[in-house]
Structure formats: C-alpha cells, structure tokens
Amino acid sequence: TGGQRIEQLARARVEDFDADTQCLRLRDPKGKRTSPRIHDVPLIPEALAAMQAMHGGAVGPFVFTVTGGQTGVAYKTLGGYMRAIYAAMLGAGEVEKGAFTPGDLRRTVETRLAALGIGKDVRGQLQSHGLGGVQARHYDRHDYAQEKRAALEALHHLLTGTGATVTPIKR
C-alpha cells in the first residue's frame, strides 16, 4: 500500500474500500487537526489480492487483519510476525544480524520511491505526510490518484521485477 502507518491501516474497514476507484480510504488524525484528514490510497491488483487473502473468506469489518477481519492488526502483532520472518531469513543467511520493524518498511518505501525518481510531492501524497501547508489546504485540489498508483506500480516492479535484490538494512 505504499508504507502507510500501521495504525491507519488497522482502522480501515471494508466500507472504506471503493470498488469503483480501487482505493482504500484511510483517516489520518496525526498532527494538530480537529478531525482526521481523508487519505485515499489506490490499490494495485497485488494489494487487492493480499487484502482478500487476509480475510480468508471471512466477512469481518476490518481490512488489514490477521483475524479474518474481526479486528484490525496492531503494530505489536505485525512486529511479531516480522520478527518470525526475520528469524527465518537470518537462519537462511538472507539477512545480516539486526532485526527490522514495521517502521523500517515505511522508511524503506519512501527511500526506494525517491531512488526511482518519484518526486517528494507524490511520495508525501502516498504516505500522507507534509500535506498541511497553505498550498495543500487551500489551493491544490488534485487527488494524485494516478500519480500514487504509478508510484505503487513502480515500487512493485522494483520488488518483483527482474534483477530485484534484497539489501540488508543497517541501523
């Protein structure tokens, strides 16, 4: 999904997904705002498939889940899954010593998108940060849906395309 905050994803409910636009509507309460900012994230086909797989055929109300939709996944729970994956990767010699966290994923997505030439404005729109200035609040009404989708497709290609490599993250 582009490195969204786990807390935002955990709050997302089935009714927050718009099948027509293929976007997931998140609410960003971060910062000095009285009501959360609406943040639409386009989902590429692989993200849609993952979203459906998380539910395993269940119909619970939460989208980003490990309980068939009954609850949204907590940062701590996701971190536990990531620790298990890290341990397996370490045992297979795929990574060096030094665990990674869900926050590392967000930072890595931002960094990799920058390396792909995705501009700071589009990265900010995708990850919902740096959008509180006068220009964004009063003048720029563009939804950036196409640009966000293109950034996600470029990221997906980087991760799955020919020549994709895993680079150890050092603290």
GROMACS .gro file of N, CA and C in nm:
model
  513
    1THR      N    1   0.081  -0.121   0.000
    1THR     CA    2   0.000   0.000   0.000
    1THR      C    3   0.085   0.126   0.000
    2GLY      N    4   0.214   0.116   0.001
    2GLY     CA    5   0.297   0.235  -0.007
    2GLY      C    6   0.354   0.281   0.125
    3GLY      N    7   0.355   0.196   0.226
    3GLY     CA    8   0.416   0.232   0.352
    3GLY      C    9   0.327   0.317   0.441
    4GLN      N   10   0.198   0.295   0.438
    4GLN     CA   11   0.110   0.370   0.527
    4GLN      C   12   0.136   0.332   0.672
    5ARG      N   13   0.098   0.419   0.763
    5ARG     CA   14   0.113   0.391   0.905
    5ARG      C   15   0.024   0.273   0.942
    6ILE      N   16   0.078   0.181   1.021
    6ILE     CA   17   0.005   0.061   1.060
    6ILE      C   18  -0.124   0.098   1.133
    7GLU      N   19  -0.119   0.200   1.215
    7GLU     CA   20  -0.238   0.240   1.290
    7GLU      C   21  -0.351   0.282   1.198
    8GLN      N   22  -0.318   0.349   1.087
    8GLN     CA   23  -0.420   0.390   0.991
    8GLN      C   24  -0.478   0.268   0.920
    9LEU      N   25  -0.392   0.178   0.877
    9LEU     CA   26  -0.439   0.057   0.810
    9LEU      C   27  -0.527  -0.026   0.904
   10ALA      N   28  -0.489  -0.032   1.031
   10ALA     CA   29  -0.564  -0.113   1.127
   10ALA      C   30  -0.706  -0.062   1.147
   11ARG      N   31  -0.726   0.068   1.130
   11ARG     CA   32  -0.862   0.125   1.145
   11ARG      C   33  -0.948   0.107   1.021
   12ALA      N   34  -0.888   0.077   0.907
   12ALA     CA   35  -0.964   0.067   0.781
   12ALA      C   36  -1.064  -0.048   0.787
   13ARG      N   37  -1.185  -0.016   0.743
   13ARG     CA   38  -1.294  -0.113   0.743
   13ARG      C   39  -1.335  -0.144   0.600
   14VAL      N   40  -1.407  -0.252   0.583
   14VAL     CA   41  -1.450  -0.295   0.450
   14VAL      C   42  -1.520  -0.181   0.376
   15GLU      N   43  -1.603  -0.104   0.444
   15GLU     CA   44  -1.676   0.004   0.377
   15GLU      C   45  -1.585   0.119   0.335
   16ASP      N   46  -1.459   0.119   0.379
   16ASP     CA   47  -1.363   0.221   0.337
   16ASP      C   48  -1.301   0.189   0.201
   17PHE      N   49  -1.330   0.073   0.147
   17PHE     CA   50  -1.279   0.036   0.014
   17PHE      C   51  -1.381   0.072  -0.091
   18ASP      N   52  -1.338   0.148  -0.192
   18ASP     CA   53  -1.424   0.188  -0.303
   18ASP      C   54  -1.390   0.100  -0.424
   19ALA      N   55  -1.479   0.008  -0.458
   19ALA     CA   56  -1.453  -0.086  -0.567
   19ALA      C   57  -1.445  -0.015  -0.702
   20ASP      N   58  -1.515   0.097  -0.717
   20ASP     CA   59  -1.512   0.170  -0.844
   20ASP      C   60  -1.376   0.233  -0.870
   21THR      N   61  -1.318   0.295  -0.769
   21THR     CA   62  -1.189   0.362  -0.786
   21THR      C   63  -1.071   0.273  -0.747
   22GLN      N   64  -1.101   0.156  -0.686
   22GLN     CA   65  -0.998   0.065  -0.637
   22GLN      C   66  -0.907   0.135  -0.536
   23CYS      N   67  -0.969   0.217  -0.450
   23CYS     CA   68  -0.896   0.292  -0.347
   23CYS      C   69  -0.945   0.255  -0.208
   24LEU      N   70  -0.853   0.259  -0.114
   24LEU     CA   71  -0.886   0.239   0.027
   24LEU      C   72  -0.879   0.376   0.095
   25ARG      N   73  -0.987   0.415   0.161
   25ARG     CA   74  -0.993   0.544   0.228
   25ARG      C   75  -0.943   0.528   0.371
   26LEU      N   76  -0.835   0.599   0.402
   26LEU     CA   77  -0.780   0.600   0.536
   26LEU      C   78  -0.807   0.735   0.599
   27ARG      N   79  -0.802   0.738   0.730
   27ARG     CA   80  -0.820   0.863   0.804
   27ARG      C   81  -0.693   0.889   0.884
   28ASP      N   82  -0.636   1.007   0.860
   28ASP     CA   83  -0.508   1.044   0.920
   28ASP      C   84  -0.531   1.149   1.028
   29PRO      N   85  -0.532   1.108   1.157
   29PRO     CA   86  -0.554   1.204   1.265
   29PRO      C   87  -0.427   1.272   1.313
   30LYS      N   88  -0.312   1.236   1.255
   30LYS     CA   89  -0.185   1.286   1.304
   30LYS      C   90  -0.173   1.438   1.285
   31GLY      N   91  -0.109   1.502   1.379
   31GLY     CA   92  -0.088   1.646   1.372
   31GLY      C   93  -0.189   1.722   1.456
   32LYS      N   94  -0.197   1.852   1.432
   32LYS     CA   95  -0.282   1.940   1.512
   32LYS      C   96  -0.416   1.962   1.442
   33ARG      N   97  -0.487   1.857   1.412
   33ARG     CA   98  -0.615   1.875   1.344
   33ARG      C   99  -0.729   1.829   1.434
   34THR      N  100  -0.844   1.890   1.415
   34THR     CA  101  -0.960   1.855   1.497
   34THR      C  102  -1.033   1.733   1.443
   35SER      N  103  -1.022   1.708   1.314
   35SER     CA  104  -1.080   1.586   1.257
   35SER      C  105  -0.979   1.525   1.161
   36PRO      N  106  -0.981   1.393   1.147
   36PRO     CA  107  -0.880   1.326   1.063
   36PRO      C  108  -0.887   1.372   0.917
   37ARG      N  109  -0.773   1.379   0.854
   37ARG     CA  110  -0.765   1.410   0.711
   37ARG      C  111  -0.798   1.282   0.634
   38ILE      N  112  -0.880   1.294   0.532
   38ILE     CA  113  -0.912   1.181   0.447
   38ILE      C  114  -0.793   1.157   0.354
   39HIS      N  115  -0.754   1.032   0.344
   39HIS     CA  116  -0.636   0.995   0.266
   39HIS      C  117  -0.670   0.871   0.185
   40ASP      N  118  -0.689   0.888   0.054
   40ASP     CA  119  -0.724   0.776  -0.033
   40ASP      C  120  -0.598   0.713  -0.090
   41VAL      N  121  -0.588   0.581  -0.078
   41VAL     CA  122  -0.472   0.507  -0.127
   41VAL      C  123  -0.519   0.411  -0.236
   42PRO      N  124  -0.470   0.429  -0.361
   42PRO     CA  125  -0.507   0.335  -0.466
   42PRO      C  126  -0.444   0.199  -0.438
   43LEU      N  127  -0.514   0.093  -0.473
   43LEU     CA  128  -0.462  -0.041  -0.454
   43LEU      C  129  -0.437  -0.105  -0.590
   44ILE      N  130  -0.313  -0.149  -0.611
   44ILE     CA  131  -0.281  -0.220  -0.734
   44ILE      C  132  -0.335  -0.363  -0.719
   45PRO      N  133  -0.348  -0.438  -0.829
   45PRO     CA  134  -0.408  -0.572  -0.821
   45PRO      C  135  -0.346  -0.663  -0.715
   46GLU      N  136  -0.215  -0.656  -0.697
   46GLU     CA  137  -0.149  -0.741  -0.598
   46GLU      C  138  -0.191  -0.704  -0.456
   47ALA      N  139  -0.211  -0.576  -0.430
   47ALA     CA  140  -0.258  -0.532  -0.298
   47ALA      C  141  -0.402  -0.576  -0.275
   48LEU      N  142  -0.484  -0.570  -0.380
   48LEU     CA  143  -0.622  -0.619  -0.369
   48LEU      C  144  -0.625  -0.767  -0.335
   49ALA      N  145  -0.539  -0.845  -0.402
   49ALA     CA  146  -0.532  -0.989  -0.375
   49ALA      C  147  -0.488  -1.014  -0.232
   50ALA      N  148  -0.392  -0.937  -0.183
   50ALA     CA  149  -0.345  -0.954  -0.044
   50ALA      C  150  -0.456  -0.918   0.054
   51MET      N  151  -0.531  -0.812   0.023
   51MET     CA  152  -0.640  -0.770   0.110
   51MET      C  153  -0.744  -0.883   0.120
   52GLN      N  154  -0.776  -0.943   0.008
   52GLN     CA  155  -0.873  -1.053   0.008
   52GLN      C  156  -0.819  -1.175   0.081
   53ALA      N  157  -0.689  -1.202   0.066
   53ALA     CA  158  -0.628  -1.317   0.132
   53ALA      C  159  -0.627  -1.300   0.284
   54MET      N  160  -0.612  -1.177   0.332
   54MET     CA  161  -0.611  -1.153   0.477
   54MET      C  162  -0.743  -1.194   0.540
   55HIS      N  163  -0.849  -1.184   0.464
   55HIS     CA  164  -0.981  -1.219   0.518
   55HIS      C  165  -1.006  -1.368   0.513
   56GLY      N  166  -0.939  -1.440   0.424
   56GLY     CA  167  -0.956  -1.585   0.416
   56GLY      C  168  -1.102  -1.626   0.398
   57GLY      N  169  -1.180  -1.546   0.327
   57GLY     CA  170  -1.321  -1.577   0.305
   57GLY      C  171  -1.414  -1.527   0.414
   58ALA      N  172  -1.358  -1.475   0.523
   58ALA     CA  173  -1.440  -1.424   0.633
   58ALA      C  174  -1.496  -1.287   0.597
   59VAL      N  175  -1.594  -1.244   0.672
   59VAL     CA  176  -1.657  -1.115   0.643
   59VAL      C  177  -1.652  -1.020   0.761
   60GLY      N  178  -1.545  -1.021   0.837
   60GLY     CA  179  -1.531  -0.924   0.945
   60GLY      C  180  -1.515  -0.785   0.888
   61PRO      N  181  -1.537  -0.683   0.968
   61PRO     CA  182  -1.538  -0.545   0.917
   61PRO      C  183  -1.401  -0.483   0.889
   62PHE      N  184  -1.293  -0.540   0.940
   62PHE     CA  185  -1.161  -0.477   0.925
   62PHE      C  186  -1.086  -0.533   0.805
   63VAL      N  187  -1.017  -0.444   0.732
   63VAL     CA  188  -0.947  -0.481   0.610
   63VAL      C  189  -0.808  -0.537   0.638
   64PHE      N  190  -0.727  -0.463   0.714
   64PHE     CA  191  -0.589  -0.502   0.741
   64PHE      C  192  -0.589  -0.583   0.869
   65THR      N  193  -0.587  -0.715   0.854
   65THR     CA  194  -0.621  -0.804   0.965
   65THR      C  195  -0.540  -0.933   0.963
   66VAL      N  196  -0.532  -0.996   1.077
   66VAL     CA  197  -0.479  -1.133   1.085
   66VAL      C  198  -0.582  -1.223   1.155
   67THR      N  199  -0.705  -1.169   1.172
   67THR     CA  200  -0.811  -1.242   1.242
   67THR      C  201  -0.936  -1.257   1.154
   68GLY      N  202  -0.917  -1.263   1.022
   68GLY     CA  203  -1.030  -1.277   0.933
   68GLY      C  204  -1.123  -1.157   0.936
   69GLY      N  205  -1.070  -1.040   0.968
   69GLY     CA  206  -1.149  -0.919   0.967
   69GLY      C  207  -1.216  -0.884   1.097
   70GLN      N  208  -1.202  -0.968   1.199
   70GLN     CA  209  -1.268  -0.938   1.327
   70GLN      C  210  -1.204  -0.820   1.400
   71THR      N  211  -1.073  -0.802   1.383
   71THR     CA  212  -1.002  -0.687   1.440
   71THR      C  213  -0.899  -0.639   1.338
   72GLY      N  214  -0.861  -0.512   1.352
   72GLY     CA  215  -0.751  -0.462   1.272
   72GLY      C  216  -0.620  -0.506   1.336
   73VAL      N  217  -0.518  -0.526   1.255
   73VAL     CA  218  -0.390  -0.574   1.309
   73VAL      C  219  -0.323  -0.461   1.388
   74ALA      N  220  -0.267  -0.496   1.503
   74ALA     CA  221  -0.196  -0.400   1.586
   74ALA      C  222  -0.048  -0.395   1.545
   75TYR      N  223   0.016  -0.281   1.567
   75TYR     CA  224   0.157  -0.264   1.536
   75TYR      C  225   0.239  -0.375   1.602
   76LYS      N  226   0.208  -0.404   1.728
   76LYS     CA  227   0.282  -0.506   1.803
   76LYS      C  228   0.263  -0.645   1.740
   77THR      N  229   0.142  -0.675   1.696
   77THR     CA  230   0.115  -0.805   1.632
   77THR      C  231   0.193  -0.817   1.502
   78LEU      N  232   0.187  -0.712   1.420
   78LEU     CA  233   0.262  -0.714   1.294
   78LEU      C  234   0.411  -0.727   1.321
   79GLY      N  235   0.459  -0.656   1.423
   79GLY     CA  236   0.600  -0.667   1.461
   79GLY      C  237   0.638  -0.809   1.498
   80GLY      N  238   0.547  -0.880   1.565
   80GLY     CA  239   0.573  -1.021   1.600
   80GLY      C  240   0.587  -1.108   1.476
   81TYR      N  241   0.500  -1.087   1.379
   81TYR     CA  242   0.510  -1.162   1.253
   81TYR      C  243   0.641  -1.129   1.182
   82MET      N  244   0.678  -1.000   1.185
   82MET     CA  245   0.802  -0.960   1.120
   82MET      C  246   0.924  -1.020   1.189
   83ARG      N  247   0.918  -1.032   1.322
   83ARG     CA  248   1.031  -1.095   1.394
   83ARG      C  249   1.045  -1.241   1.352
   84ALA      N  250   0.935  -1.310   1.333
   84ALA     CA  251   0.940  -1.451   1.290
   84ALA      C  252   0.998  -1.460   1.148
   85ILE      N  253   0.957  -1.370   1.061
   85ILE     CA  254   1.011  -1.369   0.925
   85ILE      C  255   1.160  -1.338   0.928
   86TYR      N  256   1.197  -1.240   1.009
   86TYR     CA  257   1.338  -1.203   1.022
   86TYR      C  258   1.421  -1.323   1.071
   87ALA      N  259   1.371  -1.393   1.170
   87ALA     CA  260   1.444  -1.509   1.225
   87ALA      C  261   1.465  -1.614   1.116
   88ALA      N  262   1.363  -1.638   1.035
   88ALA     CA  263   1.376  -1.736   0.927
   88ALA      C  264   1.476  -1.688   0.822
   89MET      N  265   1.471  -1.558   0.789
   89MET     CA  266   1.565  -1.503   0.691
   89MET      C  267   1.707  -1.507   0.745
   90LEU      N  268   1.724  -1.479   0.874
   90LEU     CA  269   1.856  -1.483   0.936
   90LEU      C  270   1.910  -1.627   0.932
   91GLY      N  271   1.825  -1.723   0.968
   91GLY     CA  272   1.865  -1.863   0.966
   91GLY      C  273   1.904  -1.912   0.827
   92ALA      N  274   1.840  -1.854   0.723
   92ALA     CA  275   1.869  -1.893   0.584
   92ALA      C  276   1.986  -1.813   0.526
   93GLY      N  277   2.044  -1.722   0.605
   93GLY     CA  278   2.155  -1.642   0.557
   93GLY      C  279   2.113  -1.533   0.458
   94GLU      N  280   1.986  -1.495   0.460
   94GLU     CA  281   1.937  -1.394   0.365
   94GLU      C  282   1.954  -1.251   0.416
   95VAL      N  283   1.973  -1.234   0.545
   95VAL     CA  284   1.993  -1.101   0.604
   95VAL      C  285   2.105  -1.110   0.707
   96GLU      N  286   2.160  -0.993   0.738
   96GLU     CA  287   2.260  -0.986   0.844
   96GLU      C  288   2.188  -0.964   0.977
   97LYS      N  289   2.261  -0.981   1.086
   97LYS     CA  290   2.203  -0.963   1.218
   97LYS      C  291   2.158  -0.819   1.237
   98GLY      N  292   2.040  -0.802   1.294
   98GLY     CA  293   1.981  -0.670   1.317
   98GLY      C  294   1.836  -0.670   1.271
   99ALA      N  295   1.742  -0.688   1.362
   99ALA     CA  296   1.600  -0.701   1.327
   99ALA      C  297   1.546  -0.574   1.262
  100PHE      N  298   1.432  -0.588   1.194
  100PHE     CA  299   1.365  -0.474   1.134
  100PHE      C  300   1.222  -0.467   1.186
  101THR      N  301   1.163  -0.349   1.175
  101THR     CA  302   1.030  -0.321   1.232
  101THR      C  303   0.934  -0.272   1.124
  102PRO      N  304   0.804  -0.264   1.154
  102PRO     CA  305   0.711  -0.206   1.057
  102PRO      C  306   0.750  -0.063   1.018
  103GLY      N  307   0.806   0.013   1.110
  103GLY     CA  308   0.852   0.148   1.077
  103GLY      C  309   0.963   0.148   0.974
  104ASP      N  310   1.048   0.045   0.976
  104ASP     CA  311   1.153   0.033   0.875
  104ASP      C  312   1.093   0.016   0.736
  105LEU      N  313   0.979  -0.052   0.728
  105LEU     CA  314   0.913  -0.070   0.598
  105LEU      C  315   0.870   0.065   0.541
  106ARG      N  316   0.810   0.147   0.625
  106ARG     CA  317   0.764   0.280   0.581
  106ARG      C  318   0.881   0.364   0.531
  107ARG      N  319   0.988   0.367   0.606
  107ARG     CA  320   1.107   0.444   0.569
  107ARG      C  321   1.169   0.389   0.440
  108THR      N  322   1.175   0.257   0.428
  108THR     CA  323   1.234   0.196   0.309
  108THR      C  324   1.151   0.225   0.185
  109VAL      N  325   1.018   0.222   0.196
  109VAL     CA  326   0.933   0.255   0.082
  109VAL      C  327   0.961   0.398   0.038
  110GLU      N  328   0.967   0.492   0.130
  110GLU     CA  329   0.996   0.632   0.097
  110GLU      C  330   1.130   0.642   0.026
  111THR      N  331   1.231   0.576   0.079
  111THR     CA  332   1.366   0.583   0.022
  111THR      C  333   1.371   0.521  -0.117
  112ARG      N  334   1.310   0.405  -0.134
  112ARG     CA  335   1.312   0.337  -0.264
  112ARG      C  336   1.234   0.416  -0.370
  113LEU      N  337   1.121   0.477  -0.330
  113LEU     CA  338   1.047   0.559  -0.425
  113LEU      C  339   1.129   0.680  -0.468
  114ALA      N  340   1.203   0.739  -0.374
  114ALA     CA  341   1.291   0.852  -0.409
  114ALA      C  342   1.397   0.806  -0.509
  115ALA      N  343   1.454   0.689  -0.485
  115ALA     CA  344   1.558   0.636  -0.574
  115ALA      C  345   1.502   0.607  -0.714
  116LEU      N  346   1.372   0.580  -0.723
  116LEU     CA  347   1.308   0.555  -0.852
  116LEU      C  348   1.272   0.685  -0.925
  117GLY      N  349   1.298   0.798  -0.860
  117GLY     CA  350   1.269   0.926  -0.922
  117GLY      C  351   1.129   0.978  -0.895
  118ILE      N  352   1.058   0.914  -0.801
  118ILE     CA  353   0.925   0.961  -0.763
  118ILE      C  354   0.943   1.085  -0.678
  119GLY      N  355   0.882   1.195  -0.718
  119GLY     CA  356   0.901   1.324  -0.651
  119GLY      C  357   0.850   1.327  -0.508
  120LYS      N  358   0.904   1.420  -0.433
  120LYS     CA  359   0.868   1.437  -0.292
  120LYS      C  360   0.719   1.463  -0.274
  121ASP      N  361   0.658   1.540  -0.365
  121ASP     CA  362   0.515   1.569  -0.355
  121ASP      C  363   0.431   1.443  -0.365
  122VAL      N  364   0.464   1.357  -0.462
  122VAL     CA  365   0.387   1.233  -0.480
  122VAL      C  366   0.412   1.138  -0.363
  123ARG      N  367   0.536   1.129  -0.316
  123ARG     CA  368   0.565   1.043  -0.200
  123ARG      C  369   0.488   1.093  -0.079
  124GLY      N  370   0.481   1.224  -0.060
  124GLY     CA  371   0.405   1.281   0.052
  124GLY      C  372   0.258   1.250   0.039
  125GLN      N  373   0.204   1.260  -0.082
  125GLN     CA  374   0.063   1.227  -0.104
  125GLN      C  375   0.037   1.080  -0.074
  126LEU      N  376   0.129   0.993  -0.113
  126LEU     CA  377   0.112   0.850  -0.092
  126LEU      C  378   0.118   0.813   0.055
  127GLN      N  379   0.212   0.872   0.128
  127GLN     CA  380   0.230   0.836   0.269
  127GLN      C  381   0.162   0.932   0.365
  128SER      N  382   0.092   1.030   0.313
  128SER     CA  383   0.016   1.126   0.394
  128SER      C  384   0.104   1.199   0.494
  129HIS      N  385   0.209   1.261   0.441
  129HIS     CA  386   0.289   1.348   0.528
  129HIS      C  387   0.331   1.472   0.451
  130GLY      N  388   0.345   1.581   0.526
  130GLY     CA  389   0.382   1.708   0.465
  130GLY      C  390   0.271   1.770   0.383
  131LEU      N  391   0.145   1.741   0.418
  131LEU     CA  392   0.032   1.790   0.338
  131LEU      C  393  -0.045   1.901   0.408
  132GLY      N  394   0.010   1.957   0.513
  132GLY     CA  395  -0.065   2.053   0.593
  132GLY      C  396  -0.040   2.199   0.561
  133GLY      N  397   0.038   2.230   0.460
  133GLY     CA  398   0.070   2.369   0.430
  133GLY      C  399  -0.045   2.444   0.363
  134VAL      N  400  -0.026   2.573   0.344
  134VAL     CA  401  -0.127   2.659   0.282
  134VAL      C  402  -0.163   2.610   0.142
  135GLN      N  403  -0.062   2.574   0.064
  135GLN     CA  404  -0.087   2.530  -0.074
  135GLN      C  405  -0.178   2.407  -0.075
  136ALA      N  406  -0.146   2.307   0.006
  136ALA     CA  407  -0.226   2.184   0.009
  136ALA      C  408  -0.366   2.208   0.066
  137ARG      N  409  -0.376   2.290   0.170
  137ARG     CA  410  -0.506   2.314   0.234
  137ARG      C  411  -0.601   2.396   0.150
  138HIS      N  412  -0.548   2.494   0.076
  138HIS     CA  413  -0.636   2.591   0.011
  138HIS      C  414  -0.636   2.589  -0.142
  139TYR      N  415  -0.529   2.544  -0.205
  139TYR     CA  416  -0.518   2.561  -0.348
  139TYR      C  417  -0.511   2.432  -0.429
  140ASP      N  418  -0.436   2.336  -0.384
  140ASP     CA  419  -0.415   2.214  -0.462
  140ASP      C  420  -0.525   2.113  -0.432
  141ARG      N  421  -0.622   2.101  -0.520
  141ARG     CA  422  -0.735   2.009  -0.500
  141ARG      C  423  -0.720   1.880  -0.580
  142HIS      N  424  -0.607   1.862  -0.646
  142HIS     CA  425  -0.583   1.740  -0.724
  142HIS      C  426  -0.576   1.619  -0.631
  143ASP      N  427  -0.632   1.505  -0.671
  143ASP     CA  428  -0.635   1.388  -0.582
  143ASP      C  429  -0.509   1.301  -0.592
  144TYR      N  430  -0.425   1.323  -0.692
  144TYR     CA  431  -0.299   1.249  -0.709
  144TYR      C  432  -0.319   1.098  -0.723
  145ALA      N  433  -0.438   1.052  -0.754
  145ALA     CA  434  -0.465   0.908  -0.764
  145ALA      C  435  -0.378   0.841  -0.870
  146GLN      N  436  -0.370   0.900  -0.989
  146GLN     CA  437  -0.289   0.839  -1.095
  146GLN      C  438  -0.142   0.837  -1.058
  147GLU      N  439  -0.093   0.946  -1.000
  147GLU     CA  440   0.048   0.952  -0.962
  147GLU      C  441   0.079   0.853  -0.851
  148LYS      N  442  -0.011   0.840  -0.754
  148LYS     CA  443   0.011   0.743  -0.644
  148LYS      C  444   0.010   0.601  -0.698
  149ARG      N  445  -0.085   0.572  -0.788
  149ARG     CA  446  -0.093   0.437  -0.846
  149ARG      C  447   0.034   0.407  -0.926
  150ALA      N  448   0.083   0.502  -1.004
  150ALA     CA  449   0.206   0.483  -1.082
  150ALA      C  450   0.325   0.457  -0.989
  151ALA      N  451   0.331   0.531  -0.878
  151ALA     CA  452   0.439   0.510  -0.781
  151ALA      C  453   0.432   0.370  -0.722
  152LEU      N  454   0.312   0.323  -0.690
  152LEU     CA  455   0.296   0.188  -0.633
  152LEU      C  456   0.333   0.081  -0.735
  153GLU      N  457   0.296   0.103  -0.860
  153GLU     CA  458   0.333   0.007  -0.965
  153GLU      C  459   0.483   0.003  -0.986
  154ALA      N  460   0.548   0.119  -0.981
  154ALA     CA  461   0.694   0.124  -0.994
  154ALA      C  462   0.761   0.053  -0.877
  155LEU      N  463   0.710   0.075  -0.757
  155LEU     CA  464   0.764   0.007  -0.639
  155LEU      C  465   0.746  -0.144  -0.650
  156HIS      N  466   0.628  -0.187  -0.692
  156HIS     CA  467   0.602  -0.330  -0.707
  156HIS      C  468   0.697  -0.391  -0.810
  157HIS      N  469   0.718  -0.322  -0.920
  157HIS     CA  470   0.810  -0.372  -1.022
  157HIS      C  471   0.953  -0.382  -0.967
  158LEU      N  472   0.993  -0.282  -0.889
  158LEU     CA  473   1.127  -0.286  -0.828
  158LEU      C  474   1.142  -0.410  -0.740
  159LEU      N  475   1.039  -0.441  -0.663
  159LEU     CA  476   1.046  -0.552  -0.568
  159LEU      C  477   1.031  -0.689  -0.633
  160THR      N  478   0.963  -0.695  -0.746
  160THR     CA  479   0.934  -0.827  -0.805
  160THR      C  480   0.992  -0.846  -0.943
  161GLY      N  481   1.042  -0.740  -1.004
  161GLY     CA  482   1.092  -0.749  -1.141
  161GLY      C  483   1.227  -0.816  -1.150
  162THR      N  484   1.269  -0.837  -1.272
  162THR     CA  485   1.400  -0.898  -1.299
  162THR      C  486   1.509  -0.812  -1.236
  163GLY      N  487   1.598  -0.877  -1.168
  163GLY     CA  488   1.709  -0.806  -1.107
  163GLY      C  489   1.679  -0.749  -0.970
  164ALA      N  490   1.560  -0.780  -0.915
  164ALA     CA  491   1.527  -0.732  -0.781
  164ALA      C  492   1.620  -0.797  -0.680
  165THR      N  493   1.669  -0.720  -0.584
  165THR     CA  494   1.757  -0.773  -0.482
  165THR      C  495   1.709  -0.727  -0.346
  166VAL      N  496   1.747  -0.802  -0.245
  166VAL     CA  497   1.719  -0.764  -0.107
  166VAL      C  498   1.847  -0.708  -0.050
  167THR      N  499   1.839  -0.586   0.000
  167THR     CA  500   1.956  -0.520   0.059
  167THR      C  501   1.939  -0.515   0.209
  168PRO      N  502   2.036  -0.564   0.284
  168PRO     CA  503   2.024  -0.558   0.430
  168PRO      C  504   2.013  -0.413   0.477
  169ILE      N  505   1.925  -0.391   0.576
  169ILE     CA  506   1.907  -0.258   0.634
  169ILE      C  507   1.994  -0.252   0.759
  170LYS      N  508   2.084  -0.156   0.760
  170LYS     CA  509   2.170  -0.140   0.876
  170LYS      C  510   2.119  -0.028   0.961
  171ARG      N  511   2.127  -0.041   1.092
  171ARG     CA  512   2.083   0.065   1.183
  171ARG      C  513   2.179   0.181   1.177
   0.00000   0.00000   0.00000
